[in-house]
PDB file of C-alpha atoms in Angstrom:
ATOM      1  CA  UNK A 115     -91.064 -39.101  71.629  1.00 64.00           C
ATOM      2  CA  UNK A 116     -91.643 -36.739  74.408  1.00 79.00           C
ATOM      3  CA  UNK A 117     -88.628 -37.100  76.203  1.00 89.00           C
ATOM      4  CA  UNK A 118     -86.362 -36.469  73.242  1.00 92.00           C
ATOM      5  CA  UNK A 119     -86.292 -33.683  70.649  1.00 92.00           C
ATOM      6  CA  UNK A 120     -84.277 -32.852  67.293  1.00 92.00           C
ATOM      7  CA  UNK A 121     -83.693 -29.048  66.539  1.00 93.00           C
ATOM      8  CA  UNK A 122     -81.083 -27.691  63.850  1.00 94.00           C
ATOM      9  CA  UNK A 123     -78.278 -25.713  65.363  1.00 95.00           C
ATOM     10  CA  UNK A 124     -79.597 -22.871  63.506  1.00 94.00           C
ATOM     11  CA  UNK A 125     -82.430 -23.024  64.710  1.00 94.00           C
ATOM     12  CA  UNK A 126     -81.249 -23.424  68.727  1.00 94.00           C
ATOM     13  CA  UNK A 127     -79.273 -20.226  67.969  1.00 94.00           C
ATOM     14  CA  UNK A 128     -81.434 -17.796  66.181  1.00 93.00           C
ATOM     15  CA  UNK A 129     -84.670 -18.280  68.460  1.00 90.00           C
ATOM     16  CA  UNK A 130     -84.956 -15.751  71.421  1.00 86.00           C
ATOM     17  CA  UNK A 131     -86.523 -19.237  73.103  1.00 85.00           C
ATOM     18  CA  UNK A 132     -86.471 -22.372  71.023  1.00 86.00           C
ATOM     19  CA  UNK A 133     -89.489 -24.468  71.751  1.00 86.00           C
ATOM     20  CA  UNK A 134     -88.524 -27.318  73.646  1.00 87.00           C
ATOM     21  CA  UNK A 135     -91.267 -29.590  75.477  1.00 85.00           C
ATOM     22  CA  UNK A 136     -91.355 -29.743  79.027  1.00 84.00           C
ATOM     23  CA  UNK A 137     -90.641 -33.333  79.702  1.00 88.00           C
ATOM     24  CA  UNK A 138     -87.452 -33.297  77.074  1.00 89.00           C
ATOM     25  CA  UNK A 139     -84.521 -34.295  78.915  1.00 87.00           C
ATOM     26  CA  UNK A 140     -82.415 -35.312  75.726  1.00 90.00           C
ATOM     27  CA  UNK A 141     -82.033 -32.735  73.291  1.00 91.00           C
ATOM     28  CA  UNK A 142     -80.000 -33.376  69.700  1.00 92.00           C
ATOM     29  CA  UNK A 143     -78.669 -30.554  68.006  1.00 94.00           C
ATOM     30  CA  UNK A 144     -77.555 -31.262  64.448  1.00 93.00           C
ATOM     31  CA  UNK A 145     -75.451 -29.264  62.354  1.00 94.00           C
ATOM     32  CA  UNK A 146     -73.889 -30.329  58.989  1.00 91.00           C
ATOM     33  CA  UNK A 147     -72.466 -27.608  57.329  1.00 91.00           C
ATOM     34  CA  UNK A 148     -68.642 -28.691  58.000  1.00 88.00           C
ATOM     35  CA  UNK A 149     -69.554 -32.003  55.820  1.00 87.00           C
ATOM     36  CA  UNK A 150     -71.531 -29.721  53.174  1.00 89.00           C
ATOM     37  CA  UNK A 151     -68.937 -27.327  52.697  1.00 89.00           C
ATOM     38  CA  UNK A 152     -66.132 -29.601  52.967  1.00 86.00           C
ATOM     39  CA  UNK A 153     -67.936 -31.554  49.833  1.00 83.00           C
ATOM     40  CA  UNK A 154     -67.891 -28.719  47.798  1.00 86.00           C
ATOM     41  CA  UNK A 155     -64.011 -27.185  48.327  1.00 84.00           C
ATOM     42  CA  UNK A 156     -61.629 -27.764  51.237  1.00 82.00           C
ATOM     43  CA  UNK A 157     -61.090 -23.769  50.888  1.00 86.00           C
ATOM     44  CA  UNK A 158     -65.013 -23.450  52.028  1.00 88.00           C
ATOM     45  CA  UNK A 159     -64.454 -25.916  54.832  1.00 87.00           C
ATOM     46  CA  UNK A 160     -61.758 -24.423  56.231  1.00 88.00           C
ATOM     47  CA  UNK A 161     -63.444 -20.646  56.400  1.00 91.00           C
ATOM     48  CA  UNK A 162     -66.266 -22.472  58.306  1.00 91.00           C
ATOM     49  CA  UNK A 163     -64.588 -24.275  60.373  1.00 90.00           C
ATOM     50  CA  UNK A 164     -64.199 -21.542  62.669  1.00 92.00           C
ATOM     51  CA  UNK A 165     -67.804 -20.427  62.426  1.00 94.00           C
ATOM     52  CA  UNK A 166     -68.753 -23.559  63.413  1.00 92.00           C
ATOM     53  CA  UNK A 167     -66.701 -23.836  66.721  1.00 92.00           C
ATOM     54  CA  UNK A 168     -67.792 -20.209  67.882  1.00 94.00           C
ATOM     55  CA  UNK A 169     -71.704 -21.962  66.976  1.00 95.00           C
ATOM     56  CA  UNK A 170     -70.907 -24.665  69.408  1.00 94.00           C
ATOM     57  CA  UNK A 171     -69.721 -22.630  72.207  1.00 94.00           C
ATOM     58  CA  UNK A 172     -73.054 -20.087  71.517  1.00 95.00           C
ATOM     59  CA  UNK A 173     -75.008 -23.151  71.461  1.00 94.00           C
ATOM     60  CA  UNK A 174     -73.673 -24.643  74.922  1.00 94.00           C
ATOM     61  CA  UNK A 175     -73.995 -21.368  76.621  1.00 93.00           C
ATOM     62  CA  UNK A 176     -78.279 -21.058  75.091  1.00 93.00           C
ATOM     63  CA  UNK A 177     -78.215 -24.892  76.396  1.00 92.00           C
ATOM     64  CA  UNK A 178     -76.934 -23.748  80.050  1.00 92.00           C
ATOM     65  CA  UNK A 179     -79.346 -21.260  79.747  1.00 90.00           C
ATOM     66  CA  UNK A 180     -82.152 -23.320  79.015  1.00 90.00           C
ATOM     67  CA  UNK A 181     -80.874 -25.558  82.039  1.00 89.00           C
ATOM     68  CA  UNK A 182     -79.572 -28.567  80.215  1.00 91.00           C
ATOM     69  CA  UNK A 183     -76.771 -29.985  82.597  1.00 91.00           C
ATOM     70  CA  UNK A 184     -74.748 -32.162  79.902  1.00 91.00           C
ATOM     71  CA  UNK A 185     -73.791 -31.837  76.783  1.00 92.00           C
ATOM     72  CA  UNK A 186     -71.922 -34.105  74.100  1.00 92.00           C
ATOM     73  CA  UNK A 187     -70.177 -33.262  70.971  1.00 91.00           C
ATOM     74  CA  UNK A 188     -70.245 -35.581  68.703  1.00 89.00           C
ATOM     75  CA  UNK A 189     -70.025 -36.577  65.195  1.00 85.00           C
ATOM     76  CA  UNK A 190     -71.247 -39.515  63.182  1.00 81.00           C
ATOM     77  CA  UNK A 191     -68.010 -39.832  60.788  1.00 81.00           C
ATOM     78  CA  UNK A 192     -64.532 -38.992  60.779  1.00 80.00           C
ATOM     79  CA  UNK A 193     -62.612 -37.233  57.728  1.00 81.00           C
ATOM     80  CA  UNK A 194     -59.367 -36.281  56.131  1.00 78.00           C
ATOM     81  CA  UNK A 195     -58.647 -32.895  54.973  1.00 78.00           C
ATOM     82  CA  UNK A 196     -55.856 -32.041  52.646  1.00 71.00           C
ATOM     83  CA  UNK A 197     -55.682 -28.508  51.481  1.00 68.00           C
ATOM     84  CA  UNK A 198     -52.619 -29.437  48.876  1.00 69.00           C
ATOM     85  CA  UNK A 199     -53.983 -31.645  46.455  1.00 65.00           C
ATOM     86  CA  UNK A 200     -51.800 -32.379  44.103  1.00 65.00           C
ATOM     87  CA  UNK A 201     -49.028 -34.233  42.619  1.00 65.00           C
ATOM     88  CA  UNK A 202     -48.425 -37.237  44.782  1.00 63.00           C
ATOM     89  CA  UNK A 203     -51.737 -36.765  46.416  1.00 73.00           C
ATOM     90  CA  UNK A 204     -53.860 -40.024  44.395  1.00 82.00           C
ATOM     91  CA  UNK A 205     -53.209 -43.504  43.995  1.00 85.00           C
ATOM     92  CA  UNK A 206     -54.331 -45.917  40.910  1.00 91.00           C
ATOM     93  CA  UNK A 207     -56.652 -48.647  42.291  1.00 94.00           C
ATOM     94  CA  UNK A 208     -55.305 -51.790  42.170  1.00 96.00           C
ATOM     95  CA  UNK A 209     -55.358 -54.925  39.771  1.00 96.00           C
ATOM     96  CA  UNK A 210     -58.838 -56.792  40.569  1.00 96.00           C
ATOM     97  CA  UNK A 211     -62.494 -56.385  40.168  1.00 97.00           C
ATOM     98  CA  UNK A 212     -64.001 -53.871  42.230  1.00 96.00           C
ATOM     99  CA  UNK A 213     -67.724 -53.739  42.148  1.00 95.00           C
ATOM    100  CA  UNK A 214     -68.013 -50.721  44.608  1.00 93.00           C
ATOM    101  CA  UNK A 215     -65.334 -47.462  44.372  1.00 92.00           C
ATOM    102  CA  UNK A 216     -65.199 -44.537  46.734  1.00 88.00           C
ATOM    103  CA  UNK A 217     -62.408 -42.230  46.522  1.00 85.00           C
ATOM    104  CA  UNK A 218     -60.610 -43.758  49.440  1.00 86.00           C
ATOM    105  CA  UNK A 219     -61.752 -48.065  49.368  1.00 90.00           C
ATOM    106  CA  UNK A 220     -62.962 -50.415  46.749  1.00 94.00           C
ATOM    107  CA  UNK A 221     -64.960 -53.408  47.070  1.00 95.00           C
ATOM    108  CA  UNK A 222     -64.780 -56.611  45.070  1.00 96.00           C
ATOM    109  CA  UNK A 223     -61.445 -58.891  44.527  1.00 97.00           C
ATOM    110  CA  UNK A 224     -57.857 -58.211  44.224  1.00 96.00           C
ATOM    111  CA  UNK A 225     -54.447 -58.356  44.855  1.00 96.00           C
ATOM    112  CA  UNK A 226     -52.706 -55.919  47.217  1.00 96.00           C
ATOM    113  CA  UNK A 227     -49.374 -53.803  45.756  1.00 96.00           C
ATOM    114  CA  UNK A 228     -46.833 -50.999  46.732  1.00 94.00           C
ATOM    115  CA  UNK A 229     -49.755 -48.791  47.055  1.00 93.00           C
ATOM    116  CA  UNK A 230     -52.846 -50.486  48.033  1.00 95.00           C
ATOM    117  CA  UNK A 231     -53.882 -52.159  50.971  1.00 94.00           C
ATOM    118  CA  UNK A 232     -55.670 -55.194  50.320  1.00 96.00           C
ATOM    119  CA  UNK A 233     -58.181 -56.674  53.094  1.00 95.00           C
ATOM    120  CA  UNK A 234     -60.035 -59.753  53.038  1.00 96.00           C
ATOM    121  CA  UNK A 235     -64.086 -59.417  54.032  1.00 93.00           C
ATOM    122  CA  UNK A 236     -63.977 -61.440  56.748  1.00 93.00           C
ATOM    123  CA  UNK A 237     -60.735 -60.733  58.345  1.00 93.00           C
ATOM    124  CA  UNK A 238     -62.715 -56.908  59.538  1.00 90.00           C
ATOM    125  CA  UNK A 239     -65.943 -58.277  59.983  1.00 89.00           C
ATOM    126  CA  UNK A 240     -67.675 -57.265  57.048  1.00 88.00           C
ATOM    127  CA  UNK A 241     -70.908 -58.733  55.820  1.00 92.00           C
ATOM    128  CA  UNK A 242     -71.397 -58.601  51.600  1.00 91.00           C
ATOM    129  CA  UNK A 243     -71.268 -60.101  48.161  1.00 93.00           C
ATOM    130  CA  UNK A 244     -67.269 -59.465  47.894  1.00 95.00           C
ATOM    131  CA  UNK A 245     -64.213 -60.717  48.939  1.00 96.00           C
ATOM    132  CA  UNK A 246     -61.908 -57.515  49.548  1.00 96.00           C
ATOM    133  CA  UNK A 247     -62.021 -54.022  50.501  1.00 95.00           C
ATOM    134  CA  UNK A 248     -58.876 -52.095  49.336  1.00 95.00           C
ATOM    135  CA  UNK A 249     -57.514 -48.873  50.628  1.00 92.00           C
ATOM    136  CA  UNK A 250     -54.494 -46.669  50.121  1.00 91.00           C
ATOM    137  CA  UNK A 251     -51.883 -47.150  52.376  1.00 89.00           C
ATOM    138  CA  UNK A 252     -51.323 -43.114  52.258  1.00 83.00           C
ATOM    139  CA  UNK A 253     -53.200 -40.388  52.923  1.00 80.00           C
ATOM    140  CA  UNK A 254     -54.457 -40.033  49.484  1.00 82.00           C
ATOM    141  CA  UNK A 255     -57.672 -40.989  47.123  1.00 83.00           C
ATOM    142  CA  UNK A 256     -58.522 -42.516  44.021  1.00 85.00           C
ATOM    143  CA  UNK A 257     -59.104 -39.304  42.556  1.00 75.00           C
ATOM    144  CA  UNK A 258     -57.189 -36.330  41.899  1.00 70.00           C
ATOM    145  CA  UNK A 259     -59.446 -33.000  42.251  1.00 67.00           C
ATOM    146  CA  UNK A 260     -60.692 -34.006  45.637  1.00 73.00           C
ATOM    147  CA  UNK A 261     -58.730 -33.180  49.585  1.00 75.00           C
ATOM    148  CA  UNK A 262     -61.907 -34.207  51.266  1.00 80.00           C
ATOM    149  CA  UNK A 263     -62.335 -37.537  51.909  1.00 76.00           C
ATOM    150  CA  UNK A 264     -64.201 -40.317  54.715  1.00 79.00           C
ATOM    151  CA  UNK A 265     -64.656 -43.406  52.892  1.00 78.00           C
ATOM    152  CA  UNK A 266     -61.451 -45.182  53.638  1.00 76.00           C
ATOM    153  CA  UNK A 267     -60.189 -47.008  56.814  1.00 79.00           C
ATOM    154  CA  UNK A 268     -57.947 -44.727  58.331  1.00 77.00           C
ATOM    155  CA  UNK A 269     -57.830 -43.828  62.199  1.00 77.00           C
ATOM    156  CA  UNK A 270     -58.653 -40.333  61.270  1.00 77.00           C
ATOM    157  CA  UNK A 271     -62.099 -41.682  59.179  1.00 77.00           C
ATOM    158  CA  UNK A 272     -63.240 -44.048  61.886  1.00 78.00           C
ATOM    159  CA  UNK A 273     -62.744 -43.168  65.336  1.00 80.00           C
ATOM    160  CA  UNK A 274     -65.118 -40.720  66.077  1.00 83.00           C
ATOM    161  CA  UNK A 275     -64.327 -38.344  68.889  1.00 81.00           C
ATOM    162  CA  UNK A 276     -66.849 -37.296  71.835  1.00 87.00           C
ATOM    163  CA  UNK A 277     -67.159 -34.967  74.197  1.00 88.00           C
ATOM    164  CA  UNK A 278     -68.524 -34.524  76.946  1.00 91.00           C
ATOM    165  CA  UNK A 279     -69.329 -31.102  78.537  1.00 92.00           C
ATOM    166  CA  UNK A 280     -70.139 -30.424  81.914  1.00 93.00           C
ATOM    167  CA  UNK A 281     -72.655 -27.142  81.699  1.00 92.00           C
ATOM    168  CA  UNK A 282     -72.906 -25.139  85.297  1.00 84.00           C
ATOM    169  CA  UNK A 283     -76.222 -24.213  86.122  1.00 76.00           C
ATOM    170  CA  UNK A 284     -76.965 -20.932  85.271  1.00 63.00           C
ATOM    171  CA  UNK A 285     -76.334 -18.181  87.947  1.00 64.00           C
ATOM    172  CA  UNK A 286     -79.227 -17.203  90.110  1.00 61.00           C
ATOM    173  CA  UNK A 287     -80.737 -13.761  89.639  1.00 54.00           C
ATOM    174  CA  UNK A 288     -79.336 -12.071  92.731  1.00 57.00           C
ATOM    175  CA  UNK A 289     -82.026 -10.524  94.690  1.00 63.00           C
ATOM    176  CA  UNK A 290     -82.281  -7.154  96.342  1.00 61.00           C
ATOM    177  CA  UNK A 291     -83.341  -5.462  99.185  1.00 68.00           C
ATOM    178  CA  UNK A 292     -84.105  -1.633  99.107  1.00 61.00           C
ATOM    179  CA  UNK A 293     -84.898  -0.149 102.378  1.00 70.00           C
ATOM    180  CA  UNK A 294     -86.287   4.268 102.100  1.00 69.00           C
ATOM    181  CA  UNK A 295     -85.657   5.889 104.773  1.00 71.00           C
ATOM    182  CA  UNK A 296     -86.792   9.411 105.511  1.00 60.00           C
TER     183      UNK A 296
END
């Protein structure tokens, strides 16, 4: 409780001096507009992308400032963006039930083809009242109007990268002497 605190990017940025309590030694800093965006067009994720970096480097130097010592970037998923959907771009699910569809992995029972990967339950450690989780085996989704994706079992969806930034202390106020003669 007192030794961690949650504050919004925004809200890190915008304030002259976020309130932060004194014994907080573990500050989280959320943002989710990349995810949000990305949702609603790949166009709108891509224009924010860069936003979003220059944020991050705004909000490390405020952190320095504030005399944080550490930071780390992370995220809690991975995703795929394609900004040429199209042709080519979706697969058909395969032959089975599936009780449970995403746009990138269905759960139920089936039989794997040319175009589907299909993985038994237990085989990836999965607890739940099915037998398979199928996946493309491209870079592509069950459905066609849609570049952003995170459901599926790619590398790119599941390992999550970190990291870690080393923040210098900030630099001392230098202070002066003035000597008057007459």
């Amino acid at each position: 409780g007192d030794r961690c605190q949650d504050i919004h990017l925004d809200d890190l940025l915008t304030a002259r001096r976020p309130i932060i309590g004194d014994n907080v030694n573990l500050l989280v800093v959320r943002d989710s507009s990349i995810d949000e965006a990305a949702h609603k067009s790949e166009e709108m994720a891509m224009r924010i992308i860069p936003r979003m970096l220059n944020n991050v480097q705004k909000g490390l130097r405020k952190l320095q400032e504030m005399g944080f010592t550490h930071a780390v970037i992370a995220t809690d998923h991975g995703f795929m963006l394609n900004m040429d959907v199209g042709a080519g771009t979706t697969c058909e699910y395969p032959e089975g039930e599936w009780t449970k569809k995403t746009m990138r992995c269905v759960l139920g029972r089936g039989t794997p083809d040319s175009a589907n990967a299909v993985l038994a339950r237990t085989s990836l450690g999965i607890t739940g009242e099915f037998e398979h989780l199928a996946t493309p085996r491209a870079f592509t989704s069950y459905r066609a109007d849609k570049g952003y994706f995170h459901e599926g079992i790619s590398l790119q969806e599941n390992l999550l990268p970190r990291m870690v930034v080393t923040l210098a202390a900030p630099a001392a106020a230098a202070r002066s002497t003035m000597e008057i003669t007459a």
